[in-house]
């Protein structure tokens, strides 16, 4: 349970950094490659979340049938 909360807070941090960059509230020395790396982390995390939830729901439905 604690791992899920930690992963969620980490993802919110990366999403926040990405949004701050889009709003122009980032450090001036943050390179484009660093920004793209943050966005990749967000995309991977979102994909993991969607797949994980889908597998969880499918497993519950399979056990109930």
mmCIF file of N, CA and C in Angstrom:
data_model
loop_
_atom_site.group_PDB
_atom_site.id
_atom_site.type_symbol
_atom_site.label_atom_id
_atom_site.label_comp_id
_atom_site.label_asym_id
_atom_site.label_seq_id
_atom_site.Cartn_x
_atom_site.Cartn_y
_atom_site.Cartn_z
ATOM 1 N N UNK A 1 0.823 -1.194 0.000
ATOM 2 C CA UNK A 1 0.000 0.000 0.000
ATOM 3 C C UNK A 1 0.869 1.261 0.000
ATOM 4 N N UNK A 2 1.914 1.258 0.793
ATOM 5 C CA UNK A 2 2.789 2.430 0.856
ATOM 6 C C UNK A 2 3.504 2.651 -0.472
ATOM 7 N N UNK A 3 3.801 1.556 -1.182
ATOM 8 C CA UNK A 3 4.468 1.670 -2.472
ATOM 9 C C UNK A 3 3.572 2.368 -3.481
ATOM 10 N N UNK A 4 2.267 2.062 -3.455
ATOM 11 C CA UNK A 4 1.333 2.709 -4.377
ATOM 12 C C UNK A 4 1.262 4.209 -4.108
ATOM 13 N N UNK A 5 1.244 4.593 -2.824
ATOM 14 C CA UNK A 5 1.180 6.010 -2.485
ATOM 15 C C UNK A 5 2.451 6.726 -2.915
ATOM 16 N N UNK A 6 3.591 6.066 -2.740
ATOM 17 C CA UNK A 6 4.857 6.658 -3.142
ATOM 18 C C UNK A 6 4.916 6.826 -4.658
ATOM 19 N N UNK A 7 4.477 5.815 -5.387
ATOM 20 C CA UNK A 7 4.476 5.888 -6.851
ATOM 21 C C UNK A 7 3.542 6.996 -7.325
ATOM 22 N N UNK A 8 2.391 7.122 -6.683
ATOM 23 C CA UNK A 8 1.445 8.170 -7.073
ATOM 24 C C UNK A 8 2.017 9.549 -6.796
ATOM 25 N N UNK A 9 2.667 9.725 -5.664
ATOM 26 C CA UNK A 9 3.240 11.043 -5.361
ATOM 27 C C UNK A 9 4.399 11.360 -6.296
ATOM 28 N N UNK A 10 5.179 10.342 -6.677
ATOM 29 C CA UNK A 10 6.259 10.571 -7.634
ATOM 30 C C UNK A 10 5.699 11.004 -8.985
ATOM 31 N N UNK A 11 4.640 10.331 -9.435
ATOM 32 C CA UNK A 11 4.051 10.683 -10.726
ATOM 33 C C UNK A 11 3.462 12.087 -10.687
ATOM 34 N N UNK A 12 2.824 12.450 -9.587
ATOM 35 C CA UNK A 12 2.288 13.810 -9.477
ATOM 36 C C UNK A 12 3.403 14.848 -9.514
ATOM 37 N N UNK A 13 4.542 14.518 -8.945
ATOM 38 C CA UNK A 13 5.694 15.425 -8.995
ATOM 39 C C UNK A 13 6.143 15.631 -10.432
ATOM 40 N N UNK A 14 6.272 14.543 -11.194
ATOM 41 C CA UNK A 14 6.699 14.666 -12.587
ATOM 42 C C UNK A 14 5.666 15.403 -13.436
ATOM 43 N N UNK A 15 4.398 15.145 -13.193
ATOM 44 C CA UNK A 15 3.348 15.873 -13.914
ATOM 45 C C UNK A 15 3.417 17.357 -13.570
ATOM 46 N N UNK A 16 3.615 17.663 -12.296
ATOM 47 C CA UNK A 16 3.748 19.058 -11.875
ATOM 48 C C UNK A 16 4.924 19.750 -12.542
ATOM 49 N N UNK A 17 6.062 19.080 -12.614
ATOM 50 C CA UNK A 17 7.230 19.669 -13.279
ATOM 51 C C UNK A 17 6.955 19.937 -14.756
ATOM 52 N N UNK A 18 6.235 19.007 -15.394
ATOM 53 C CA UNK A 18 5.893 19.185 -16.804
ATOM 54 C C UNK A 18 4.956 20.371 -16.997
ATOM 55 N N UNK A 19 3.939 20.483 -16.153
ATOM 56 C CA UNK A 19 2.991 21.597 -16.241
ATOM 57 C C UNK A 19 3.711 22.921 -15.965
ATOM 58 N N UNK A 20 4.563 22.942 -14.957
ATOM 59 C CA UNK A 20 5.314 24.166 -14.658
ATOM 60 C C UNK A 20 6.158 24.595 -15.847
ATOM 61 N N UNK A 21 6.737 23.616 -16.552
ATOM 62 C CA UNK A 21 7.530 23.958 -17.735
ATOM 63 C C UNK A 21 6.658 24.588 -18.815
ATOM 64 N N UNK A 22 5.484 24.006 -19.044
ATOM 65 C CA UNK A 22 4.584 24.545 -20.063
ATOM 66 C C UNK A 22 4.116 25.952 -19.712
ATOM 67 N N UNK A 23 3.999 26.232 -18.421
ATOM 68 C CA UNK A 23 3.587 27.569 -17.984
ATOM 69 C C UNK A 23 4.756 28.549 -17.909
ATOM 70 N N UNK A 24 5.965 28.059 -18.142
ATOM 71 C CA UNK A 24 7.140 28.923 -18.130
ATOM 72 C C UNK A 24 7.728 29.141 -16.749
ATOM 73 N N UNK A 25 7.414 28.261 -15.795
ATOM 74 C CA UNK A 25 7.897 28.419 -14.420
ATOM 75 C C UNK A 25 9.026 27.453 -14.098
ATOM 76 N N UNK A 26 9.966 27.285 -14.999
ATOM 77 C CA UNK A 26 11.066 26.352 -14.757
ATOM 78 C C UNK A 26 12.380 27.099 -14.684
ATOM 79 N N UNK A 27 13.381 26.370 -14.240
ATOM 80 C CA UNK A 27 14.726 26.942 -14.184
ATOM 81 C C UNK A 27 15.192 27.243 -15.603
ATOM 82 N N UNK A 28 15.881 28.354 -15.796
ATOM 83 C CA UNK A 28 16.305 28.721 -17.151
ATOM 84 C C UNK A 28 17.338 27.766 -17.734
ATOM 85 N N UNK A 29 18.023 27.013 -16.893
ATOM 86 C CA UNK A 29 19.064 26.110 -17.409
ATOM 87 C C UNK A 29 18.565 24.689 -17.646
ATOM 88 N N UNK A 30 17.260 24.465 -17.606
ATOM 89 C CA UNK A 30 16.690 23.143 -17.867
ATOM 90 C C UNK A 30 16.653 22.937 -19.386
ATOM 91 N N UNK A 31 17.366 21.917 -19.841
ATOM 92 C CA UNK A 31 17.472 21.698 -21.284
ATOM 93 C C UNK A 31 16.215 21.028 -21.836
ATOM 94 N N UNK A 32 16.091 21.078 -23.134
ATOM 95 C CA UNK A 32 14.943 20.437 -23.793
ATOM 96 C C UNK A 32 14.994 18.929 -23.601
ATOM 97 N N UNK A 33 16.193 18.350 -23.600
ATOM 98 C CA UNK A 33 16.321 16.906 -23.387
ATOM 99 C C UNK A 33 15.836 16.502 -21.992
ATOM 100 N N UNK A 34 16.133 17.317 -20.994
ATOM 101 C CA UNK A 34 15.661 17.026 -19.643
ATOM 102 C C UNK A 34 14.140 17.118 -19.572
ATOM 103 N N UNK A 35 13.569 18.100 -20.232
ATOM 104 C CA UNK A 35 12.120 18.253 -20.263
ATOM 105 C C UNK A 35 11.469 17.055 -20.954
ATOM 106 N N UNK A 36 12.034 16.626 -22.058
ATOM 107 C CA UNK A 36 11.487 15.469 -22.773
ATOM 108 C C UNK A 36 11.632 14.189 -21.950
ATOM 109 N N UNK A 37 12.710 14.075 -21.182
ATOM 110 C CA UNK A 37 12.883 12.908 -20.317
ATOM 111 C C UNK A 37 11.800 12.885 -19.239
ATOM 112 N N UNK A 38 11.471 14.036 -18.666
ATOM 113 C CA UNK A 38 10.397 14.106 -17.675
ATOM 114 C C UNK A 38 9.066 13.695 -18.294
ATOM 115 N N UNK A 39 8.805 14.154 -19.501
ATOM 116 C CA UNK A 39 7.559 13.805 -20.178
ATOM 117 C C UNK A 39 7.497 12.305 -20.469
ATOM 118 N N UNK A 40 8.613 11.701 -20.827
ATOM 119 C CA UNK A 40 8.645 10.252 -21.059
ATOM 120 C C UNK A 40 8.312 9.488 -19.787
ATOM 121 N N UNK A 41 8.836 9.954 -18.657
ATOM 122 C CA UNK A 41 8.540 9.307 -17.380
ATOM 123 C C UNK A 41 7.040 9.386 -17.098
ATOM 124 N N UNK A 42 6.451 10.536 -17.373
ATOM 125 C CA UNK A 42 5.010 10.703 -17.155
ATOM 126 C C UNK A 42 4.225 9.761 -18.065
ATOM 127 N N UNK A 43 4.618 9.666 -19.328
ATOM 128 C CA UNK A 43 3.911 8.790 -20.270
ATOM 129 C C UNK A 43 4.026 7.328 -19.866
ATOM 130 N N UNK A 44 5.205 6.906 -19.439
ATOM 131 C CA UNK A 44 5.394 5.519 -19.007
ATOM 132 C C UNK A 44 4.569 5.249 -17.756
ATOM 133 N N UNK A 45 4.596 6.174 -16.811
ATOM 134 C CA UNK A 45 3.831 5.998 -15.580
ATOM 135 C C UNK A 45 2.340 5.929 -15.835
ATOM 136 N N UNK A 46 1.850 6.766 -16.727
ATOM 137 C CA UNK A 46 0.430 6.746 -17.069
ATOM 138 C C UNK A 46 0.054 5.433 -17.743
ATOM 139 N N UNK A 47 0.900 4.961 -18.631
ATOM 140 C CA UNK A 47 0.653 3.682 -19.292
ATOM 141 C C UNK A 47 0.641 2.529 -18.304
ATOM 142 N N UNK A 48 1.586 2.547 -17.362
ATOM 143 C CA UNK A 48 1.620 1.508 -16.331
ATOM 144 C C UNK A 48 0.355 1.540 -15.487
ATOM 145 N N UNK A 49 -0.106 2.719 -15.161
ATOM 146 C CA UNK A 49 -1.317 2.856 -14.353
ATOM 147 C C UNK A 49 -2.526 2.281 -15.085
ATOM 148 N N UNK A 50 -2.674 2.633 -16.348
ATOM 149 C CA UNK A 50 -3.825 2.169 -17.129
ATOM 150 C C UNK A 50 -3.792 0.651 -17.280
ATOM 151 N N UNK A 51 -2.642 0.100 -17.607
ATOM 152 C CA UNK A 51 -2.525 -1.347 -17.765
ATOM 153 C C UNK A 51 -2.771 -2.040 -16.421
ATOM 154 N N UNK A 52 -2.198 -1.509 -15.353
ATOM 155 C CA UNK A 52 -2.376 -2.108 -14.032
ATOM 156 C C UNK A 52 -3.829 -2.134 -13.599
ATOM 157 N N UNK A 53 -4.533 -1.043 -13.806
ATOM 158 C CA UNK A 53 -5.951 -0.992 -13.432
ATOM 159 C C UNK A 53 -6.762 -1.963 -14.279
ATOM 160 N N UNK A 54 -6.453 -2.056 -15.564
ATOM 161 C CA UNK A 54 -7.181 -2.970 -16.446
ATOM 162 C C UNK A 54 -6.974 -4.419 -16.018
ATOM 163 N N UNK A 55 -5.739 -4.768 -15.697
ATOM 164 C CA UNK A 55 -5.448 -6.132 -15.251
ATOM 165 C C UNK A 55 -6.142 -6.403 -13.921
ATOM 166 N N UNK A 56 -6.128 -5.432 -13.029
ATOM 167 C CA UNK A 56 -6.786 -5.599 -11.733
ATOM 168 C C UNK A 56 -8.285 -5.849 -11.899
ATOM 169 N N UNK A 57 -8.934 -5.073 -12.746
ATOM 170 C CA UNK A 57 -10.374 -5.248 -12.967
ATOM 171 C C UNK A 57 -10.672 -6.567 -13.670
ATOM 172 N N UNK A 58 -9.837 -6.946 -14.614
ATOM 173 C CA UNK A 58 -10.047 -8.209 -15.320
ATOM 174 C C UNK A 58 -9.866 -9.390 -14.375
ATOM 175 N N UNK A 59 -8.903 -9.295 -13.475
ATOM 176 C CA UNK A 59 -8.670 -10.367 -12.513
ATOM 177 C C UNK A 59 -9.850 -10.513 -11.566
ATOM 178 N N UNK A 60 -10.387 -9.403 -11.108
ATOM 179 C CA UNK A 60 -11.551 -9.436 -10.216
ATOM 180 C C UNK A 60 -12.750 -10.054 -10.938
ATOM 181 N N UNK A 61 -12.979 -9.646 -12.177
ATOM 182 C CA UNK A 61 -14.103 -10.198 -12.954
ATOM 183 C C UNK A 61 -13.900 -11.687 -13.209
ATOM 184 N N UNK A 62 -12.672 -12.099 -13.463
ATOM 185 C CA UNK A 62 -12.376 -13.511 -13.728
ATOM 186 C C UNK A 62 -12.617 -14.353 -12.469
ATOM 187 N N UNK A 63 -12.211 -13.834 -11.307
ATOM 188 C CA UNK A 63 -12.410 -14.566 -10.060
ATOM 189 C C UNK A 63 -13.883 -14.696 -9.698
ATOM 190 N N UNK A 64 -14.676 -13.708 -10.047
ATOM 191 C CA UNK A 64 -16.107 -13.723 -9.713
ATOM 192 C C UNK A 64 -16.896 -14.657 -10.645
ATOM 193 N N UNK A 65 -16.361 -14.966 -11.796
ATOM 194 C CA UNK A 65 -17.112 -15.832 -12.730
ATOM 195 C C UNK A 65 -16.849 -17.293 -12.493
#
